[in-house]
């Protein structure tokens, strides 16, 4: 009697377990089921440049904890991983006719040593990708956008070799211009990290020095008279 009861009990338990397994196998395979720590399983994802949902986000420090505090700006002085320290001068405010920081940037030296052969090739590549379209492969201001006046951009970009201002522009002032933009040229801070900008300046300076060291071409007309 007891043996039959035990067998019946085992059969019932086995049936319940089997039925449970069958039912659980019918659920959505993509569902993770119950989540023990939902804050870790589901991140608070949001688009960086989207308008923030005011019901979830706040810029008021007093609401921290109750809402997600986010000001969209990194902490002042933040340096990207493996990048160099940030430029010490901020952009001059719009309307600042004295150009205080632009003028002060002449005293900021290039922190990088002279380019190695490998870095020189990389600097040349970065220049062609980011600068050559305007200033030209030869740094003569005749890039594809200008193309001798036949391109889509009618104003001739600066000749980085012969221009009396850019040709003698200090490294720091050149870095300021690349970082914040100058006149018709926009900022390249988002396209080039700090090290890459300094590398390009080294490349330009080497090209300028090479051009200035070449002897002036002989006057063909004078030679013909002789």
PDB file of C-alpha atoms in Angstrom:
ATOM      1  CA  UNK A   1       0.000   0.000   0.000  1.00  0.00           C
ATOM      2  CA  UNK A   2       2.735   2.402   1.026  1.00  0.00           C
ATOM      3  CA  UNK A   3       4.750   1.386  -2.027  1.00  0.00           C
ATOM      4  CA  UNK A   4       1.858   2.239  -4.364  1.00  0.00           C
ATOM      5  CA  UNK A   5       1.354   5.572  -2.592  1.00  0.00           C
ATOM      6  CA  UNK A   6       5.031   6.470  -2.989  1.00  0.00           C
ATOM      7  CA  UNK A   7       4.967   5.525  -6.675  1.00  0.00           C
ATOM      8  CA  UNK A   8       1.856   7.620  -7.225  1.00  0.00           C
ATOM      9  CA  UNK A   9       3.502  10.552  -5.418  1.00  0.00           C
ATOM     10  CA  UNK A  10       6.614  10.271  -7.565  1.00  0.00           C
ATOM     11  CA  UNK A  11       4.511  10.138 -10.740  1.00  0.00           C
ATOM     12  CA  UNK A  12       2.537  13.240  -9.705  1.00  0.00           C
ATOM     13  CA  UNK A  13       5.691  15.212  -8.824  1.00  0.00           C
ATOM     14  CA  UNK A  14       7.359  14.128 -12.059  1.00  0.00           C
ATOM     15  CA  UNK A  15       4.299  15.187 -14.022  1.00  0.00           C
ATOM     16  CA  UNK A  16       4.190  18.595 -12.348  1.00  0.00           C
ATOM     17  CA  UNK A  17       7.911  19.193 -13.016  1.00  0.00           C
ATOM     18  CA  UNK A  18       7.547  18.051 -16.628  1.00  0.00           C
ATOM     19  CA  UNK A  19       4.524  20.276 -17.166  1.00  0.00           C
ATOM     20  CA  UNK A  20       6.416  23.201 -15.658  1.00  0.00           C
ATOM     21  CA  UNK A  21       9.379  22.644 -17.958  1.00  0.00           C
ATOM     22  CA  UNK A  22       7.104  22.423 -20.988  1.00  0.00           C
ATOM     23  CA  UNK A  23       5.299  25.617 -20.066  1.00  0.00           C
ATOM     24  CA  UNK A  24       8.540  27.491 -19.427  1.00  0.00           C
ATOM     25  CA  UNK A  25       9.920  26.402 -22.789  1.00  0.00           C
ATOM     26  CA  UNK A  26       7.000  28.096 -24.547  1.00  0.00           C
ATOM     27  CA  UNK A  27       7.932  31.623 -23.385  1.00  0.00           C
ATOM     28  CA  UNK A  28       9.627  34.253 -25.562  1.00  0.00           C
ATOM     29  CA  UNK A  29      13.223  33.131 -26.088  1.00  0.00           C
ATOM     30  CA  UNK A  30      14.369  36.784 -26.303  1.00  0.00           C
ATOM     31  CA  UNK A  31      13.100  37.568 -22.821  1.00  0.00           C
ATOM     32  CA  UNK A  32      15.591  37.360 -19.970  1.00  0.00           C
ATOM     33  CA  UNK A  33      12.775  36.682 -17.533  1.00  0.00           C
ATOM     34  CA  UNK A  34      12.860  38.308 -14.137  1.00  0.00           C
ATOM     35  CA  UNK A  35      15.825  40.636 -13.630  1.00  0.00           C
ATOM     36  CA  UNK A  36      17.399  40.687 -10.188  1.00  0.00           C
ATOM     37  CA  UNK A  37      19.090  44.098 -10.618  1.00  0.00           C
ATOM     38  CA  UNK A  38      17.249  46.026 -13.352  1.00  0.00           C
ATOM     39  CA  UNK A  39      19.456  49.139 -12.976  1.00  0.00           C
ATOM     40  CA  UNK A  40      22.438  47.072 -14.124  1.00  0.00           C
ATOM     41  CA  UNK A  41      20.552  45.089 -16.764  1.00  0.00           C
ATOM     42  CA  UNK A  42      18.968  48.109 -18.417  1.00  0.00           C
ATOM     43  CA  UNK A  43      21.160  51.185 -18.759  1.00  0.00           C
ATOM     44  CA  UNK A  44      19.720  54.681 -18.773  1.00  0.00           C
ATOM     45  CA  UNK A  45      20.507  55.210 -22.419  1.00  0.00           C
ATOM     46  CA  UNK A  46      19.955  58.565 -24.098  1.00  0.00           C
ATOM     47  CA  UNK A  47      21.167  60.390 -27.181  1.00  0.00           C
ATOM     48  CA  UNK A  48      23.868  62.928 -26.429  1.00  0.00           C
ATOM     49  CA  UNK A  49      22.531  65.669 -28.667  1.00  0.00           C
ATOM     50  CA  UNK A  50      18.827  65.020 -28.103  1.00  0.00           C
ATOM     51  CA  UNK A  51      16.693  67.261 -25.935  1.00  0.00           C
ATOM     52  CA  UNK A  52      16.634  65.861 -22.421  1.00  0.00           C
ATOM     53  CA  UNK A  53      13.397  64.570 -20.942  1.00  0.00           C
ATOM     54  CA  UNK A  54      12.868  66.990 -18.067  1.00  0.00           C
ATOM     55  CA  UNK A  55      10.978  64.362 -16.112  1.00  0.00           C
ATOM     56  CA  UNK A  56      14.122  62.201 -15.876  1.00  0.00           C
ATOM     57  CA  UNK A  57      17.064  64.593 -16.255  1.00  0.00           C
ATOM     58  CA  UNK A  58      17.968  67.781 -14.493  1.00  0.00           C
ATOM     59  CA  UNK A  59      20.725  70.375 -14.513  1.00  0.00           C
ATOM     60  CA  UNK A  60      19.821  71.481 -10.995  1.00  0.00           C
ATOM     61  CA  UNK A  61      22.366  70.102  -8.511  1.00  0.00           C
ATOM     62  CA  UNK A  62      19.722  70.242  -5.777  1.00  0.00           C
ATOM     63  CA  UNK A  63      17.720  67.564  -7.608  1.00  0.00           C
ATOM     64  CA  UNK A  64      20.616  65.112  -7.727  1.00  0.00           C
ATOM     65  CA  UNK A  65      19.551  61.678  -6.571  1.00  0.00           C
ATOM     66  CA  UNK A  66      15.924  62.230  -7.454  1.00  0.00           C
ATOM     67  CA  UNK A  67      16.814  62.780 -11.108  1.00  0.00           C
ATOM     68  CA  UNK A  68      19.777  62.107 -13.379  1.00  0.00           C
ATOM     69  CA  UNK A  69      22.044  65.124 -13.148  1.00  0.00           C
ATOM     70  CA  UNK A  70      23.712  65.801 -16.493  1.00  0.00           C
ATOM     71  CA  UNK A  71      25.200  69.040 -17.795  1.00  0.00           C
ATOM     72  CA  UNK A  72      26.570  67.583 -21.072  1.00  0.00           C
ATOM     73  CA  UNK A  73      30.036  68.976 -20.371  1.00  0.00           C
ATOM     74  CA  UNK A  74      33.075  67.111 -19.033  1.00  0.00           C
ATOM     75  CA  UNK A  75      34.732  68.360 -15.881  1.00  0.00           C
ATOM     76  CA  UNK A  76      36.991  71.347 -16.555  1.00  0.00           C
ATOM     77  CA  UNK A  77      40.497  70.172 -17.392  1.00  0.00           C
ATOM     78  CA  UNK A  78      39.368  66.686 -18.447  1.00  0.00           C
ATOM     79  CA  UNK A  79      41.882  65.029 -20.778  1.00  0.00           C
ATOM     80  CA  UNK A  80      40.922  62.192 -23.098  1.00  0.00           C
ATOM     81  CA  UNK A  81      42.692  58.915 -22.497  1.00  0.00           C
ATOM     82  CA  UNK A  82      46.181  58.879 -24.071  1.00  0.00           C
ATOM     83  CA  UNK A  83      45.751  62.507 -25.133  1.00  0.00           C
ATOM     84  CA  UNK A  84      47.940  65.434 -24.147  1.00  0.00           C
ATOM     85  CA  UNK A  85      47.041  68.166 -21.653  1.00  0.00           C
ATOM     86  CA  UNK A  86      44.526  70.640 -22.996  1.00  0.00           C
ATOM     87  CA  UNK A  87      45.507  73.968 -24.511  1.00  0.00           C
ATOM     88  CA  UNK A  88      45.940  76.465 -21.644  1.00  0.00           C
ATOM     89  CA  UNK A  89      43.982  79.272 -23.336  1.00  0.00           C
ATOM     90  CA  UNK A  90      40.236  79.338 -23.957  1.00  0.00           C
ATOM     91  CA  UNK A  91      38.608  80.885 -26.996  1.00  0.00           C
ATOM     92  CA  UNK A  92      38.179  84.656 -26.941  1.00  0.00           C
ATOM     93  CA  UNK A  93      34.611  85.702 -26.344  1.00  0.00           C
ATOM     94  CA  UNK A  94      32.580  86.851 -29.327  1.00  0.00           C
ATOM     95  CA  UNK A  95      32.929  90.586 -29.652  1.00  0.00           C
ATOM     96  CA  UNK A  96      36.309  90.719 -27.915  1.00  0.00           C
ATOM     97  CA  UNK A  97      38.049  93.090 -30.303  1.00  0.00           C
ATOM     98  CA  UNK A  98      41.291  92.896 -28.329  1.00  0.00           C
ATOM     99  CA  UNK A  99      41.673  89.154 -29.099  1.00  0.00           C
ATOM    100  CA  UNK A 100      43.354  88.727 -25.726  1.00  0.00           C
ATOM    101  CA  UNK A 101      43.970  84.974 -25.776  1.00  0.00           C
ATOM    102  CA  UNK A 102      44.702  84.868 -29.499  1.00  0.00           C
ATOM    103  CA  UNK A 103      47.532  87.320 -28.927  1.00  0.00           C
ATOM    104  CA  UNK A 104      48.671  85.515 -25.781  1.00  0.00           C
ATOM    105  CA  UNK A 105      48.876  82.219 -27.661  1.00  0.00           C
ATOM    106  CA  UNK A 106      52.121  83.353 -29.339  1.00  0.00           C
ATOM    107  CA  UNK A 107      53.870  82.438 -26.085  1.00  0.00           C
ATOM    108  CA  UNK A 108      52.638  78.821 -26.032  1.00  0.00           C
ATOM    109  CA  UNK A 109      55.394  76.536 -27.382  1.00  0.00           C
ATOM    110  CA  UNK A 110      54.867  73.280 -29.233  1.00  0.00           C
ATOM    111  CA  UNK A 111      55.207  70.608 -26.515  1.00  0.00           C
ATOM    112  CA  UNK A 112      56.101  67.866 -28.983  1.00  0.00           C
ATOM    113  CA  UNK A 113      59.705  67.129 -29.928  1.00  0.00           C
ATOM    114  CA  UNK A 114      60.754  67.150 -33.568  1.00  0.00           C
ATOM    115  CA  UNK A 115      58.813  64.571 -35.584  1.00  0.00           C
ATOM    116  CA  UNK A 116      60.303  61.160 -36.163  1.00  0.00           C
ATOM    117  CA  UNK A 117      60.179  59.697 -39.659  1.00  0.00           C
ATOM    118  CA  UNK A 118      57.045  57.720 -38.758  1.00  0.00           C
ATOM    119  CA  UNK A 119      55.318  60.696 -37.099  1.00  0.00           C
ATOM    120  CA  UNK A 120      56.221  62.915 -40.049  1.00  0.00           C
ATOM    121  CA  UNK A 121      54.398  60.591 -42.442  1.00  0.00           C
ATOM    122  CA  UNK A 122      51.390  60.490 -40.118  1.00  0.00           C
ATOM    123  CA  UNK A 123      51.407  64.296 -39.799  1.00  0.00           C
ATOM    124  CA  UNK A 124      51.536  64.579 -43.595  1.00  0.00           C
ATOM    125  CA  UNK A 125      48.540  62.249 -43.876  1.00  0.00           C
ATOM    126  CA  UNK A 126      46.586  64.214 -41.256  1.00  0.00           C
ATOM    127  CA  UNK A 127      47.381  67.453 -43.046  1.00  0.00           C
ATOM    128  CA  UNK A 128      46.171  66.138 -46.406  1.00  0.00           C
ATOM    129  CA  UNK A 129      42.959  64.745 -44.911  1.00  0.00           C
ATOM    130  CA  UNK A 130      42.025  67.804 -42.846  1.00  0.00           C
ATOM    131  CA  UNK A 131      43.890  70.809 -44.279  1.00  0.00           C
ATOM    132  CA  UNK A 132      44.879  69.981 -47.840  1.00  0.00           C
ATOM    133  CA  UNK A 133      41.373  70.408 -49.237  1.00  0.00           C
ATOM    134  CA  UNK A 134      41.726  74.171 -48.651  1.00  0.00           C
ATOM    135  CA  UNK A 135      45.426  74.923 -48.268  1.00  0.00           C
ATOM    136  CA  UNK A 136      46.571  72.462 -50.913  1.00  0.00           C
ATOM    137  CA  UNK A 137      48.999  69.572 -50.961  1.00  0.00           C
ATOM    138  CA  UNK A 138      51.890  72.030 -51.444  1.00  0.00           C
ATOM    139  CA  UNK A 139      50.593  74.364 -48.707  1.00  0.00           C
ATOM    140  CA  UNK A 140      50.156  77.041 -51.379  1.00  0.00           C
ATOM    141  CA  UNK A 141      46.472  77.757 -50.683  1.00  0.00           C
ATOM    142  CA  UNK A 142      45.405  76.084 -53.912  1.00  0.00           C
ATOM    143  CA  UNK A 143      43.468  73.077 -52.681  1.00  0.00           C
ATOM    144  CA  UNK A 144      40.552  71.387 -54.469  1.00  0.00           C
ATOM    145  CA  UNK A 145      38.032  73.789 -52.961  1.00  0.00           C
ATOM    146  CA  UNK A 146      39.764  76.786 -54.543  1.00  0.00           C
ATOM    147  CA  UNK A 147      41.483  75.155 -57.529  1.00  0.00           C
ATOM    148  CA  UNK A 148      42.955  78.332 -58.970  1.00  0.00           C
ATOM    149  CA  UNK A 149      39.646  80.158 -58.672  1.00  0.00           C
ATOM    150  CA  UNK A 150      37.723  77.452 -60.536  1.00  0.00           C
ATOM    151  CA  UNK A 151      36.600  75.552 -57.471  1.00  0.00           C
ATOM    152  CA  UNK A 152      33.434  75.934 -55.418  1.00  0.00           C
ATOM    153  CA  UNK A 153      35.209  78.208 -52.917  1.00  0.00           C
ATOM    154  CA  UNK A 154      35.893  81.591 -54.498  1.00  0.00           C
ATOM    155  CA  UNK A 155      38.086  83.111 -51.783  1.00  0.00           C
ATOM    156  CA  UNK A 156      41.665  81.876 -51.909  1.00  0.00           C
ATOM    157  CA  UNK A 157      42.736  80.161 -48.665  1.00  0.00           C
ATOM    158  CA  UNK A 158      45.944  81.274 -46.994  1.00  0.00           C
ATOM    159  CA  UNK A 159      49.226  80.304 -48.607  1.00  0.00           C
ATOM    160  CA  UNK A 160      50.935  78.676 -45.632  1.00  0.00           C
ATOM    161  CA  UNK A 161      54.370  79.185 -47.187  1.00  0.00           C
ATOM    162  CA  UNK A 162      54.332  82.691 -48.653  1.00  0.00           C
ATOM    163  CA  UNK A 163      51.667  84.488 -46.630  1.00  0.00           C
ATOM    164  CA  UNK A 164      53.489  87.137 -44.556  1.00  0.00           C
ATOM    165  CA  UNK A 165      51.370  86.449 -41.462  1.00  0.00           C
ATOM    166  CA  UNK A 166      50.866  82.674 -41.518  1.00  0.00           C
ATOM    167  CA  UNK A 167      54.400  82.086 -42.802  1.00  0.00           C
ATOM    168  CA  UNK A 168      55.783  83.541 -39.576  1.00  0.00           C
ATOM    169  CA  UNK A 169      52.949  82.624 -37.218  1.00  0.00           C
ATOM    170  CA  UNK A 170      54.172  81.091 -33.925  1.00  0.00           C
ATOM    171  CA  UNK A 171      53.212  77.522 -33.100  1.00  0.00           C
ATOM    172  CA  UNK A 172      50.869  78.487 -30.261  1.00  0.00           C
ATOM    173  CA  UNK A 173      48.929  80.968 -32.373  1.00  0.00           C
ATOM    174  CA  UNK A 174      48.606  78.414 -35.144  1.00  0.00           C
ATOM    175  CA  UNK A 175      47.306  75.900 -32.611  1.00  0.00           C
ATOM    176  CA  UNK A 176      44.766  78.444 -31.355  1.00  0.00           C
ATOM    177  CA  UNK A 177      43.512  78.961 -34.917  1.00  0.00           C
ATOM    178  CA  UNK A 178      43.180  75.238 -35.608  1.00  0.00           C
ATOM    179  CA  UNK A 179      41.483  74.604 -32.274  1.00  0.00           C
ATOM    180  CA  UNK A 180      38.965  77.445 -32.215  1.00  0.00           C
ATOM    181  CA  UNK A 181      38.861  78.503 -35.858  1.00  0.00           C
ATOM    182  CA  UNK A 182      39.872  81.805 -37.388  1.00  0.00           C
ATOM    183  CA  UNK A 183      37.997  83.972 -39.897  1.00  0.00           C
ATOM    184  CA  UNK A 184      36.492  81.649 -42.539  1.00  0.00           C
ATOM    185  CA  UNK A 185      38.204  78.548 -41.120  1.00  0.00           C
ATOM    186  CA  UNK A 186      36.216  76.603 -38.581  1.00  0.00           C
ATOM    187  CA  UNK A 187      37.428  74.665 -35.565  1.00  0.00           C
ATOM    188  CA  UNK A 188      39.144  71.315 -36.086  1.00  0.00           C
ATOM    189  CA  UNK A 189      39.143  70.348 -32.417  1.00  0.00           C
ATOM    190  CA  UNK A 190      36.555  67.629 -33.014  1.00  0.00           C
ATOM    191  CA  UNK A 191      38.430  66.132 -35.971  1.00  0.00           C
ATOM    192  CA  UNK A 192      41.944  66.208 -34.506  1.00  0.00           C
ATOM    193  CA  UNK A 193      43.029  65.503 -30.951  1.00  0.00           C
ATOM    194  CA  UNK A 194      45.585  67.702 -29.205  1.00  0.00           C
ATOM    195  CA  UNK A 195      48.604  65.647 -30.240  1.00  0.00           C
ATOM    196  CA  UNK A 196      47.503  65.472 -33.871  1.00  0.00           C
ATOM    197  CA  UNK A 197      47.104  69.258 -34.043  1.00  0.00           C
ATOM    198  CA  UNK A 198      50.613  69.799 -32.699  1.00  0.00           C
ATOM    199  CA  UNK A 199      51.936  67.202 -35.155  1.00  0.00           C
ATOM    200  CA  UNK A 200      50.381  69.038 -38.099  1.00  0.00           C
ATOM    201  CA  UNK A 201      51.925  72.303 -36.901  1.00  0.00           C
ATOM    202  CA  UNK A 202      55.331  70.608 -36.781  1.00  0.00           C
ATOM    203  CA  UNK A 203      54.726  69.389 -40.331  1.00  0.00           C
ATOM    204  CA  UNK A 204      53.777  72.889 -41.554  1.00  0.00           C
ATOM    205  CA  UNK A 205      56.776  74.446 -39.824  1.00  0.00           C
ATOM    206  CA  UNK A 206      59.139  71.931 -41.400  1.00  0.00           C
ATOM    207  CA  UNK A 207      57.667  72.645 -44.825  1.00  0.00           C
ATOM    208  CA  UNK A 208      58.025  76.401 -44.243  1.00  0.00           C
ATOM    209  CA  UNK A 209      61.629  76.012 -43.122  1.00  0.00           C
ATOM    210  CA  UNK A 210      62.413  73.863 -46.157  1.00  0.00           C
ATOM    211  CA  UNK A 211      60.855  76.414 -48.528  1.00  0.00           C
ATOM    212  CA  UNK A 212      62.743  79.301 -46.926  1.00  0.00           C
ATOM    213  CA  UNK A 213      66.047  77.449 -47.090  1.00  0.00           C
ATOM    214  CA  UNK A 214      65.846  76.958 -50.855  1.00  0.00           C
ATOM    215  CA  UNK A 215      67.822  79.524 -52.875  1.00  0.00           C
ATOM    216  CA  UNK A 216      65.737  81.865 -55.006  1.00  0.00           C
ATOM    217  CA  UNK A 217      65.362  80.736 -58.595  1.00  0.00           C
ATOM    218  CA  UNK A 218      67.655  82.538 -61.005  1.00  0.00           C
ATOM    219  CA  UNK A 219      66.069  85.298 -63.081  1.00  0.00           C
ATOM    220  CA  UNK A 220      65.771  83.688 -66.494  1.00  0.00           C
ATOM    221  CA  UNK A 221      65.552  87.029 -68.267  1.00  0.00           C
ATOM    222  CA  UNK A 222      68.765  88.228 -66.655  1.00  0.00           C
ATOM    223  CA  UNK A 223      70.464  84.984 -67.584  1.00  0.00           C
ATOM    224  CA  UNK A 224      69.291  85.351 -71.169  1.00  0.00           C
ATOM    225  CA  UNK A 225      70.827  88.853 -71.401  1.00  0.00           C
ATOM    226  CA  UNK A 226      74.198  87.465 -70.390  1.00  0.00           C
TER     227      UNK A 226
END
